Tab-separated table of C-alpha atoms in Angstrom:
chain	number	residue	atom	x	y	z
K	349	MET	CA	26.417	80.189	54.884
K	350	GLU	CA	26.687	77.067	52.818
K	351	THR	CA	28.654	75.173	55.474
K	352	LEU	CA	26.222	76.300	58.156
K	353	THR	CA	23.328	74.807	56.180
K	354	LEU	CA	25.312	71.636	55.660
K	355	VAL	CA	26.057	71.316	59.383
K	356	PHE	CA	22.414	71.995	60.233
K	357	SER	CA	21.231	69.337	57.787
K	358	ALA	CA	23.777	66.828	59.001
K	359	VAL	CA	22.818	67.346	62.657
K	360	THR	CA	19.075	67.084	62.028
K	361	ALA	CA	19.530	64.079	59.757
K	362	PHE	CA	21.517	62.306	62.468
K	363	LEU	CA	18.838	63.193	65.015
K	364	GLY	CA	16.252	61.759	62.658
K	365	ALA	CA	18.262	58.591	62.198
K	366	GLY	CA	18.572	58.339	65.971
K	367	PHE	CA	14.832	58.559	66.476
K	368	LEU	CA	14.171	56.027	63.722
K	369	THR	CA	16.645	53.629	65.323
K	370	ALA	CA	15.004	54.184	68.700
K	371	GLY	CA	11.649	53.362	67.153
K	372	THR	CA	12.989	50.151	65.668
K	373	LEU	CA	14.607	49.196	68.976
K	374	GLY	CA	11.283	49.773	70.701
K	375	LEU	CA	9.535	47.617	68.104
K	376	LEU	CA	11.940	44.773	68.746
K	377	ARG	CA	12.297	45.017	72.515
K	378	PHE	CA	9.020	46.192	74.002
K	379	GLY	CA	6.886	43.582	75.655
K	380	ASP	CA	3.314	44.135	74.589
K	381	GLN	CA	1.745	45.294	71.371
K	382	ARG	CA	0.621	48.723	72.543
K	383	SER	CA	4.096	49.826	73.620
K	384	ARG	CA	5.426	48.643	70.296
K	385	LEU	CA	2.772	50.682	68.506
K	386	HIS	CA	3.792	53.729	70.552
K	387	ALA	CA	7.365	53.256	69.384
K	388	LEU	CA	6.323	52.826	65.759
K	389	ALA	CA	3.784	55.576	65.390
K	390	LYS	CA	5.564	58.238	67.436
K	391	ALA	CA	9.308	57.700	67.206
K	392	ASP	CA	9.332	56.733	63.545
K	393	THR	CA	7.199	59.693	62.504
K	394	LEU	CA	9.374	62.060	64.522
K	395	GLY	CA	12.486	60.616	62.918
K	396	LEU	CA	10.955	61.097	59.473
K	397	GLY	CA	10.085	64.665	60.422
K	398	PHE	CA	13.677	65.419	61.362
K	399	VAL	CA	14.907	63.956	58.061
K	400	VAL	CA	12.417	66.154	56.194
K	401	VAL	CA	13.650	69.217	58.122
K	402	ALA	CA	17.213	68.276	57.195
K	403	LEU	CA	16.257	68.242	53.505
K	404	LEU	CA	14.216	71.453	53.498
K	405	PRO	CA	17.057	73.972	52.934
K	406	TRP	CA	18.205	72.085	49.847
K	407	VAL	CA	14.913	71.928	47.960
K	408	GLY	CA	15.157	75.352	46.354
K	409	SER	CA	11.510	76.333	46.094
K	410	ILE	CA	8.625	76.906	48.480
K	411	GLY	CA	6.458	74.484	46.506
K	412	GLY	CA	8.960	71.682	46.838
K	413	ALA	CA	9.345	72.322	50.549
K	414	ALA	CA	5.573	72.287	50.971
K	415	LYS	CA	5.420	68.968	49.144
K	416	LEU	CA	7.973	67.444	51.528
K	417	VAL	CA	5.982	68.636	54.539
K	418	LEU	CA	2.787	67.245	52.989
K	419	VAL	CA	4.483	63.877	52.546
K	420	TRP	CA	5.409	63.920	56.229
K	421	LEU	CA	1.833	64.829	57.235
K	422	LEU	CA	0.513	61.970	55.130
K	423	ALA	CA	2.987	59.565	56.775
K	424	LEU	CA	1.830	60.830	60.182
K	425	ALA	CA	-1.824	60.256	59.299
K	426	ALA	CA	-1.144	56.792	57.869
K	427	ALA	CA	0.888	55.762	60.922
K	428	SER	CA	-1.857	56.931	63.279
K	429	VAL	CA	-4.635	55.182	61.368
K	430	SER	CA	-2.607	51.965	61.121
K	431	ALA	CA	-1.815	51.993	64.843
K	432	HIS	CA	-5.478	52.551	65.634
K	433	LEU	CA	-6.503	49.690	63.339
K	434	LEU	CA	-4.051	47.299	64.977
K	435	VAL	CA	-5.302	48.102	68.466
K	436	ALA	CA	-8.938	47.994	67.401
K	437	LYS	CA	-8.431	44.610	65.807
K	438	GLU	CA	-6.855	43.350	68.990
K	439	ARG	CA	-9.721	44.594	71.083
K	440	ASP	CA	-12.230	43.401	68.450
K	441	VAL	CA	-13.974	46.738	68.358
K	442	ALA	CA	-16.124	47.824	65.424
K	443	ASP	CA	-14.092	50.948	64.657
O	223	MET	CA	24.150	57.856	33.969
O	224	SER	CA	26.817	56.776	31.465
O	225	GLN	CA	29.931	55.370	33.031
O	226	THR	CA	29.553	56.904	36.497
O	227	GLU	CA	31.040	54.981	39.369
O	228	ALA	CA	28.448	53.558	41.735
O	229	SER	CA	28.162	55.824	44.782
O	230	PRO	CA	27.848	54.438	48.340
O	231	ILE	CA	24.109	55.127	48.241
O	232	VAL	CA	23.712	52.846	45.215
O	233	TRP	CA	25.701	50.125	46.962
O	234	ALA	CA	23.711	50.527	50.183
O	235	LEU	CA	20.374	50.326	48.349
O	236	ALA	CA	21.565	47.319	46.368
O	237	ALA	CA	22.589	45.557	49.574
O	238	GLY	CA	19.210	46.420	51.097
O	239	VAL	CA	17.374	45.009	48.088
O	240	LEU	CA	19.388	41.801	48.293
O	241	LEU	CA	18.762	41.361	52.019
O	242	ALA	CA	15.055	42.097	51.664
O	243	ALA	CA	14.810	39.578	48.824
O	244	VAL	CA	16.478	36.825	50.861
O	245	PHE	CA	14.231	37.606	53.811
O	246	SER	CA	11.010	37.597	51.817
O	247	LEU	CA	11.934	34.345	50.082
O	248	TYR	CA	12.964	32.427	53.196
O	249	ALA	CA	10.835	33.913	55.966
O	250	HIS	CA	9.428	31.479	58.486
O	251	ARG	CA	5.833	32.595	58.189
O	252	ARG	CA	3.909	33.463	55.035
O	253	LEU	CA	2.777	36.825	56.377
O	254	ALA	CA	6.367	37.725	57.253
O	255	GLY	CA	7.378	36.824	53.717
O	256	VAL	CA	4.683	39.056	52.267
O	257	VAL	CA	5.690	41.986	54.462
O	258	GLY	CA	9.306	41.372	53.475
O	259	PHE	CA	8.164	41.481	49.870
O	260	LEU	CA	6.603	44.880	50.552
O	261	VAL	CA	9.878	46.149	51.993
O	262	LEU	CA	11.721	44.689	48.986
O	263	GLY	CA	9.394	46.598	46.673
O	264	ALA	CA	9.907	49.884	48.486
O	265	LEU	CA	13.707	49.529	48.398
O	266	LEU	CA	13.578	48.413	44.783
O	267	SER	CA	11.563	51.506	43.788
O	268	ALA	CA	14.150	53.690	45.495
O	269	TYR	CA	16.854	51.781	43.599
O	270	TRP	CA	15.116	52.270	40.244
O	271	GLY	CA	14.843	55.959	41.038
O	272	ILE	CA	18.477	56.427	41.903
O	273	ILE	CA	19.858	54.650	38.831
O	274	GLY	CA	17.885	56.864	36.472
O	275	ALA	CA	14.743	54.887	35.588
O	276	PRO	CA	11.955	57.008	37.166
O	277	ASP	CA	9.085	55.536	35.126
O	278	VAL	CA	10.003	52.045	36.262
O	279	ALA	CA	10.334	53.354	39.832
O	280	LEU	CA	6.789	54.762	39.736
O	281	ALA	CA	5.407	51.569	38.208
O	282	GLU	CA	7.257	49.359	40.695
O	283	ALA	CA	5.978	51.402	43.640
O	284	ALA	CA	2.374	51.567	42.487
O	285	ILE	CA	1.875	48.239	40.690
O	286	GLY	CA	4.703	45.918	41.616
O	287	THR	CA	4.631	46.697	45.336
O	288	GLY	CA	1.326	48.387	46.081
O	289	VAL	CA	-1.217	46.312	44.213
O	290	THR	CA	0.725	43.027	44.418
O	291	SER	CA	1.163	43.315	48.176
O	292	ALA	CA	-2.524	44.098	48.600
O	293	LEU	CA	-3.389	40.957	46.622
O	294	LEU	CA	-0.866	38.859	48.567
O	295	ILE	CA	-2.027	40.029	51.996
O	296	GLN	CA	-5.651	39.475	51.056
O	297	THR	CA	-4.779	35.861	50.183
O	298	VAL	CA	-2.471	35.165	53.113
O	299	ALA	CA	-5.023	36.456	55.601
O	300	VAL	CA	-7.485	33.789	54.489
O	301	LEU	CA	-5.428	30.877	53.217
O	302	ARG	CA	-4.931	28.273	55.878
O	303	GLY	CA	-2.152	25.840	55.216
O	304	PRO	CA	0.801	24.225	56.930
O	305	GLU	CA	3.383	26.789	57.964
O	306	ALA	CA	6.361	24.823	59.171
O	307	PRO	CA	9.471	26.982	59.538
O	308	ILE	CA	12.133	26.062	57.017
O	309	PRO	CA	15.122	24.225	58.505
O	310	PHE	CA	18.198	26.415	58.612
O	311	GLY	CA	20.197	24.023	56.469
O	312	ARG	CA	17.732	24.297	53.637
O	313	ILE	CA	17.806	28.087	53.850
O	314	VAL	CA	21.599	28.122	53.603
O	315	LEU	CA	21.494	25.678	50.718
O	316	GLY	CA	18.907	27.727	48.881
O	317	VAL	CA	20.663	31.042	49.417
O	318	VAL	CA	24.088	29.699	48.502
O	319	GLY	CA	22.748	27.873	45.471
O	320	GLY	CA	20.774	30.841	44.234
O	321	ALA	CA	23.570	33.303	44.903
O	322	SER	CA	26.116	31.141	43.070
O	323	LEU	CA	23.835	30.827	40.077
O	324	GLY	CA	23.277	34.559	40.148
O	325	LEU	CA	26.951	35.361	40.570
O	326	VAL	CA	27.967	33.165	37.644
O	327	LEU	CA	25.360	34.771	35.387
O	328	GLY	CA	26.097	38.267	36.682
O	329	VAL	CA	29.845	38.100	36.343
O	330	ALA	CA	29.487	36.610	32.873
O	331	MET	CA	27.171	39.424	31.802
O	332	VAL	CA	29.274	42.170	33.357
O	333	GLY	CA	32.414	40.704	31.810
O	334	THR	CA	31.038	40.611	28.292
O	335	ALA	CA	29.259	43.936	28.642
O	336	ALA	CA	32.464	45.738	29.537
O	337	GLU	CA	33.352	45.944	25.872
O	338	GLY	CA	31.114	48.968	25.410
O	339	PRO	CA	27.501	50.086	25.442
O	340	GLY	CA	26.536	48.049	22.446
O	341	PRO	CA	23.570	48.958	20.252
O	342	LEU	CA	21.375	51.569	21.933
O	343	LEU	CA	18.151	52.953	20.541
O	344	THR	CA	18.395	56.311	22.306
O	345	GLU	CA	19.300	58.232	19.156
O	346	ASP	CA	16.601	56.602	17.052
O	347	VAL	CA	13.986	57.460	19.660
O	348	ASP	CA	15.217	61.041	20.053
O	349	ALA	CA	15.308	61.571	16.303
O	350	ASN	CA	11.663	60.614	15.848
O	351	LEU	CA	10.312	61.987	19.125
O	352	HIS	CA	9.046	65.233	17.606
O	353	ALA	CA	6.563	63.453	15.349
O	354	THR	CA	4.837	61.616	18.184
O	355	GLY	CA	3.299	64.592	19.981
O	356	VAL	CA	4.742	63.642	23.368
O	357	THR	CA	8.060	64.775	24.755
O	358	HIS	CA	8.821	61.970	27.181
O	359	PRO	CA	10.772	59.163	25.476
O	360	VAL	CA	9.410	56.262	27.532
O	361	THR	CA	5.800	57.291	26.896
O	362	ALA	CA	6.559	57.654	23.200
O	363	VAL	CA	8.057	54.177	23.123
O	364	LEU	CA	5.149	52.661	25.065
O	365	LEU	CA	2.308	54.226	23.144
O	366	ASN	CA	3.808	54.920	19.766
O	367	PHE	CA	7.001	53.197	18.699
O	368	ARG	CA	6.266	49.910	20.474
O	369	SER	CA	2.524	50.248	20.850
O	370	PHE	CA	2.040	46.674	19.662
O	371	ASP	CA	3.613	45.427	22.898
O	372	THR	CA	1.301	47.659	24.911
O	373	LEU	CA	-1.697	46.438	22.927
O	374	LEU	CA	-0.889	42.838	23.766
O	375	GLU	CA	-0.294	43.818	27.385
O	376	ILE	CA	-3.831	45.213	27.519
O	377	VAL	CA	-5.088	41.922	26.097
O	378	VAL	CA	-3.302	40.067	28.908
O	379	LEU	CA	-4.919	42.361	31.474
O	380	LEU	CA	-8.326	41.813	29.901
O	381	ALA	CA	-7.789	38.048	30.013
O	382	ALA	CA	-6.907	38.290	33.709
O	383	ALA	CA	-10.031	40.400	34.285
O	384	GLY	CA	-12.131	37.816	32.478
O	385	ILE	CA	-10.789	35.015	34.651
O	386	ALA	CA	-11.372	37.094	37.750
O	387	LEU	CA	-14.951	37.858	36.710
O	388	GLY	CA	-15.580	34.192	36.121
O	389	MET	CA	-14.339	33.307	39.589
O	390	THR	CA	-15.946	36.075	41.608
O	391	GLY	CA	-18.389	34.546	43.998
O	392	LYS	CA	-20.509	35.915	46.785
O	393	PRO	CA	-19.024	38.965	48.457
O	394	THR	CA	-17.748	38.635	52.000
O	395	GLY	CA	-17.299	41.683	54.113
O	396	SER	CA	-18.370	43.238	57.343
O	397	GLY	CA	-21.970	43.840	56.460
O	398	PRO	CA	-23.505	47.188	55.597
O	399	VAL	CA	-21.413	50.070	54.376
O	400	ARG	CA	-19.963	51.976	57.326
O	401	ARG	CA	-19.562	55.698	57.104
O	402	SER	CA	-18.229	56.618	60.523
O	403	GLY	CA	-15.052	55.545	62.174
O	404	ILE	CA	-11.415	56.390	61.822
O	405	LEU	CA	-10.474	54.231	58.836
O	406	PRO	CA	-13.462	55.102	56.630
O	407	GLY	CA	-13.112	58.758	57.615
O	408	PHE	CA	-9.432	58.806	56.745
O	409	VAL	CA	-10.041	57.055	53.437
O	410	GLN	CA	-12.842	59.464	52.550
O	411	LEU	CA	-10.549	62.365	53.363
O	412	VAL	CA	-7.603	61.072	51.356
O	413	SER	CA	-9.292	59.497	48.301
O	414	PRO	CA	-9.956	62.727	46.383
O	415	ALA	CA	-6.305	63.731	46.753
O	416	VAL	CA	-5.143	60.301	45.607
O	417	LEU	CA	-7.482	60.410	42.596
O	418	LEU	CA	-6.127	63.857	41.747
O	419	LEU	CA	-2.605	62.443	41.927
O	420	GLY	CA	-3.643	59.709	39.516
O	421	ALA	CA	-5.109	62.210	37.090
O	422	TRP	CA	-1.948	64.303	37.286
O	423	LEU	CA	0.260	61.269	36.638
O	424	LEU	CA	-1.841	60.562	33.551
O	425	VAL	CA	-1.368	64.009	32.054
O	426	ALA	CA	2.231	64.324	33.206
O	427	GLY	CA	3.161	61.229	31.242
O	428	SER	CA	3.390	63.243	28.055
O	429	SER	CA	6.338	65.304	29.232
O	430	ARG	CA	7.847	63.598	32.295
O	431	PRO	CA	7.736	60.239	34.121
O	432	GLY	CA	4.164	59.098	34.482
O	433	GLY	CA	1.568	57.772	32.115
O	434	ALA	CA	-1.371	55.410	31.841
O	435	PHE	CA	-0.001	52.503	33.877
O	436	GLN	CA	1.065	54.418	36.937
O	437	SER	CA	-2.144	56.444	36.887
O	438	GLY	CA	-4.224	53.289	36.452
O	439	ALA	CA	-2.495	51.737	39.447
O	440	VAL	CA	-3.276	54.807	41.559
O	441	LEU	CA	-6.916	54.550	40.488
O	442	ALA	CA	-6.894	50.866	41.452
O	443	ALA	CA	-5.377	51.780	44.809
O	444	THR	CA	-8.193	54.252	45.452
O	445	LEU	CA	-10.844	51.670	44.571
O	446	ILE	CA	-9.153	49.043	46.779
O	447	LEU	CA	-8.912	51.496	49.683
O	448	LEU	CA	-12.566	52.454	49.341
O	449	HIS	CA	-13.616	48.816	49.241
O	450	ALA	CA	-11.393	47.679	52.097
O	451	ALA	CA	-12.459	50.531	54.361
O	452	GLY	CA	-16.089	49.805	53.727
O	453	VAL	CA	-16.787	53.222	52.268
O	454	ARG	CA	-17.993	51.982	48.895
O	455	ARG	CA	-18.220	48.344	47.892
O	456	LEU	CA	-17.036	47.300	44.445
O	457	THR	CA	-19.430	45.098	42.534
O	458	ALA	CA	-19.183	43.430	39.151
O	459	THR	CA	-21.710	45.647	37.415
O	460	VAL	CA	-22.174	46.353	33.735
O	461	VAL	CA	-20.316	49.645	34.132
O	462	LEU	CA	-17.314	47.718	35.414
O	463	ARG	CA	-17.342	45.357	32.436
O	464	VAL	CA	-17.581	48.269	30.015
O	465	LEU	CA	-14.639	50.005	31.671
O	466	LEU	CA	-12.617	46.787	31.608
O	467	SER	CA	-12.962	46.342	27.861
O	468	ALA	CA	-12.894	50.018	26.913
O	469	GLY	CA	-9.102	50.108	26.938
O	470	LEU	CA	-8.692	47.353	24.395
O	471	ALA	CA	-11.503	48.759	22.267
O	472	ALA	CA	-9.946	52.216	22.194
O	473	PHE	CA	-6.561	50.784	21.351
O	474	VAL	CA	-7.976	48.760	18.446
O	475	VAL	CA	-9.763	51.877	17.175
O	476	VAL	CA	-6.498	53.832	17.217
O	477	ALA	CA	-4.686	50.949	15.549
O	478	VAL	CA	-7.266	50.542	12.785
O	479	GLY	CA	-7.429	54.321	12.395
O	480	GLY	CA	-3.824	54.274	11.285
O	481	TRP	CA	-4.625	51.610	8.706
O	482	VAL	CA	-7.738	53.389	7.471
O	483	THR	CA	-5.812	56.567	6.643
O	484	GLY	CA	-3.542	54.643	4.324
O	485	GLU	CA	-0.598	54.185	6.712
O	486	PRO	CA	0.497	50.953	8.405
O	487	TRP	CA	-1.776	49.959	11.290
O	488	LEU	CA	-0.832	51.334	14.758
O	489	TRP	CA	0.703	54.295	12.905
O	490	LEU	CA	0.364	57.441	15.014
O	491	ARG	CA	2.186	60.524	13.751
O	492	GLY	CA	1.276	64.061	12.928
O	493	ASP	CA	-0.327	67.035	14.637
O	494	ALA	CA	-3.134	65.124	16.315
O	495	ALA	CA	-0.834	62.395	17.642
O	496	GLY	CA	-0.325	64.041	21.041
O	497	GLY	CA	-4.046	64.479	21.666
O	498	ILE	CA	-4.891	60.972	20.475
O	499	THR	CA	-2.164	59.546	22.699
O	500	LEU	CA	-3.528	61.352	25.750
O	501	ALA	CA	-7.105	60.287	25.022
O	502	LEU	CA	-5.970	56.696	24.539
O	503	GLU	CA	-3.986	56.860	27.777
O	504	THR	CA	-7.045	58.086	29.666
O	505	VAL	CA	-9.180	55.159	28.550
O	506	LEU	CA	-6.289	52.753	29.170
O	507	SER	CA	-5.834	54.126	32.657
O	508	LEU	CA	-9.509	53.477	33.458
O	509	SER	CA	-9.231	49.914	32.159
O	510	ILE	CA	-6.017	49.172	34.025
O	511	GLY	CA	-7.385	50.623	37.247
O	512	THR	CA	-10.596	48.625	37.116
O	513	THR	CA	-8.754	45.422	36.144
O	514	LEU	CA	-6.372	45.633	39.091
O	515	ALA	CA	-9.217	46.530	41.462
O	516	LEU	CA	-11.242	43.600	40.125
O	517	LEU	CA	-8.348	41.223	40.831
O	518	TYR	CA	-8.438	42.425	44.430
O	519	LEU	CA	-12.226	42.247	44.604
O	520	SER	CA	-12.352	38.645	43.378
O	521	LEU	CA	-9.918	37.679	46.155
O	522	THR	CA	-12.261	39.068	48.804
O	523	THR	CA	-15.219	36.942	47.721
O	524	THR	CA	-15.870	33.327	48.498
O	525	GLU	CA	-17.303	30.679	46.240
O	526	GLU	CA	-20.379	29.306	47.894
O	527	PRO	CA	-20.599	25.516	47.488
O	528	GLY	CA	-22.933	24.686	44.677
O	529	SER	CA	-23.168	28.228	43.279
X	1488	MET	CA	32.075	49.264	39.238
X	1489	THR	CA	29.734	51.484	37.290
X	1490	VAL	CA	26.062	51.847	38.171
X	1491	GLY	CA	25.033	49.707	35.226
X	1492	GLU	CA	27.325	46.881	36.282
X	1493	VAL	CA	26.050	46.945	39.864
X	1494	THR	CA	22.481	46.805	38.571
X	1495	VAL	CA	23.203	43.866	36.274
X	1496	LEU	CA	24.966	41.992	39.069
X	1497	LEU	CA	22.163	42.699	41.541
X	1498	GLY	CA	19.581	41.605	38.997
X	1499	ALA	CA	21.414	38.356	38.284
X	1500	LEU	CA	21.679	37.624	42.022
X	1501	LEU	CA	17.991	38.302	42.565
X	1502	ALA	CA	17.047	36.170	39.566
X	1503	GLY	CA	19.234	33.291	40.752
X	1504	LEU	CA	17.883	33.389	44.306
X	1505	GLY	CA	14.304	33.643	43.120
X	1506	LEU	CA	14.706	30.840	40.591
X	1507	VAL	CA	16.201	28.391	43.099
X	1508	ARG	CA	13.404	29.175	45.543
X	1509	LEU	CA	10.769	28.887	42.831
X	1510	LEU	CA	11.918	25.389	41.929
X	1511	THR	CA	12.197	24.076	45.487
X	1512	VAL	CA	9.075	25.248	47.305
X	1513	ASP	CA	5.530	23.932	47.332
X	1514	GLY	CA	3.052	26.596	48.375
X	1515	ALA	CA	1.382	28.905	45.872
X	1516	VAL	CA	2.052	32.135	47.760
X	1517	GLU	CA	5.730	31.287	48.224
X	1518	ARG	CA	6.052	30.411	44.565
X	1519	LEU	CA	4.398	33.646	43.454
X	1520	ILE	CA	6.674	35.706	45.672
X	1521	ALA	CA	9.667	33.856	44.207
X	1522	LEU	CA	8.318	34.477	40.709
X	1523	ASN	CA	8.021	38.180	41.459
X	1524	VAL	CA	11.578	38.316	42.806
X	1525	THR	CA	12.915	36.486	39.734
X	1526	GLY	CA	11.007	38.838	37.466
X	1527	SER	CA	12.358	41.888	39.250
X	1528	GLY	CA	15.862	40.498	38.889
X	1529	VAL	CA	15.466	40.000	35.153
X	1530	LEU	CA	14.086	43.520	34.770
X	1531	LEU	CA	17.047	44.880	36.725
X	1532	VAL	CA	19.381	43.222	34.220
X	1533	LEU	CA	17.354	44.651	31.340
X	1534	VAL	CA	17.430	48.211	32.675
X	1535	GLY	CA	21.025	47.872	33.847
X	1536	LEU	CA	22.046	47.191	30.272
X	1537	SER	CA	20.062	50.213	29.105
X	1538	ILE	CA	21.795	52.856	31.232
X	1539	ARG	CA	25.298	52.334	29.927
X	1540	GLY	CA	25.270	55.024	27.262
X	1541	GLU	CA	25.325	58.781	27.583
X	1542	SER	CA	21.592	59.054	28.193
X	1543	PRO	CA	19.410	56.121	29.210
X	1544	ASP	CA	17.892	54.010	26.465
X	1545	PRO	CA	14.098	54.260	26.832
X	1546	VAL	CA	13.109	51.052	25.035
X	1547	PRO	CA	14.248	48.546	27.721
X	1548	GLN	CA	12.679	50.772	30.377
X	1549	ALA	CA	9.342	50.641	28.562
X	1550	LEU	CA	9.705	46.863	28.295
X	1551	ALA	CA	10.441	46.688	32.030
X	1552	LEU	CA	7.262	48.639	32.716
X	1553	THR	CA	5.288	46.192	30.582
X	1554	GLY	CA	6.936	43.332	32.454
X	1555	ILE	CA	5.871	44.691	35.827
X	1556	VAL	CA	2.236	44.981	34.731
X	1557	ILE	CA	2.177	41.471	33.260
X	1558	THR	CA	3.727	40.105	36.460
X	1559	VAL	CA	0.974	41.616	38.576
X	1560	ALA	CA	-1.681	40.144	36.276
X	1561	VAL	CA	-0.099	36.675	36.579
X	1562	THR	CA	0.219	37.068	40.347
X	1563	GLY	CA	-3.412	38.111	40.662
X	1564	VAL	CA	-4.762	35.182	38.676
X	1565	GLY	CA	-2.375	32.777	40.411
X	1566	LEU	CA	-3.521	33.918	43.849
X	1567	LEU	CA	-7.142	33.611	42.773
X	1568	LEU	CA	-6.582	30.033	41.622
X	1569	ALA	CA	-4.681	29.218	44.808
X	1570	ARG	CA	-7.514	30.618	46.870
X	1571	ARG	CA	-10.128	28.553	45.067
X	1572	ALA	CA	-7.992	25.410	45.186
X	1573	GLY	CA	-7.441	25.897	48.907
X	1574	GLU	CA	-11.147	26.296	49.495
X	1575	ASP	CA	-11.999	23.099	47.686
X	1576	GLU	CA	-9.739	21.167	50.026
X	1577	GLN	CA	-11.564	22.397	53.097
């Protein structure tokens, strides 16, 4: 049981790292700002989510697991708001 | 932590900190340097956490990275100056020179320190911890054993607030307070939770990492967010000035209180010590929060010519 | 190398890099960033020396905390002065 959890965590953590790397690659290689924002907001948040899932079995309590998920939700919200702000600034829109 | 061998994670974080530092120091554009500084702060907080200094990690994340980066970005966004990229030769010279200086100092310190831990105050702190009313050693040191240092630190903050008040001009900003829109909506949604986190950090400081400074920084972050999103504008009102000086006033009261009861001044022991410490921390947290927010506010205003 | 030694070495490196940059650059923002990096390096050395015993020594950690707060106060006032000085030139 223990090794199964370890394998699960390792696989999901690697998946998360893969998505984070993909997001960074997109940030560096995409042509215009909006594609780069897609890469940042989506791929990075998904990668973080996979890392959180990898850590969940090891937390030991429901409260701790809920806190990790809340952290991920907050990162998702912050990434979305930041991406929106960057596009809005580019388009010079009020909000 | 004792004599544990550094794990690969510690090495990786240390390498990350070093790279981020070099990048933020020698970036081609000012804004890139500031963002690199933010990354440096985040990695440094993680490093503090993993080597067993959680209070410093919290303070570095909230104050050293959060508030400082907000102040830096607010300046860089407005300051217009020459931004010539640094020639590569100068970068190499600077990095090599700095790294050699650092290596010489570091190896010298590590070499002499290998002879043993040297004098540590851990036992003295642990022996007297029970009389202070708090159970977390760092908080006891900050607000009890070495409270004189903290008192002077509050004076420094008050001096900075005074300078900032003196240099706050007319407010700039995007006009009337906006209440709709994604950023103000998000900030309005998140601010109560952030304030709650700050309050929790304040109370948690008595028994675990936390305390007045981290909680004050979280309060400052909330005020900065509210101001920057246009939800509620900060102004230099009388209430603000009262809050700024309340921390020092409360600290002096506590200090003199020790002297009045016949003990040395700043003496804080006994049954009521825990409650007094928490009350003092609350007032301190308000002062620290408003001081840091005021520093940000004064950077967003412009001095009108002739005013 | 133990964790404490790595921390002290890292702190010395950061302090050296920051100091050289601080002494060789002109702009206020660059200097303040270098000052912050130097300060962080010094605090790393301080805390690195405090974690060598069985349990960490809390006094240098409290001093490091104080140092961080003072650094932000200096940075804030420095940026304010730089802002005003820059405005006068325009």
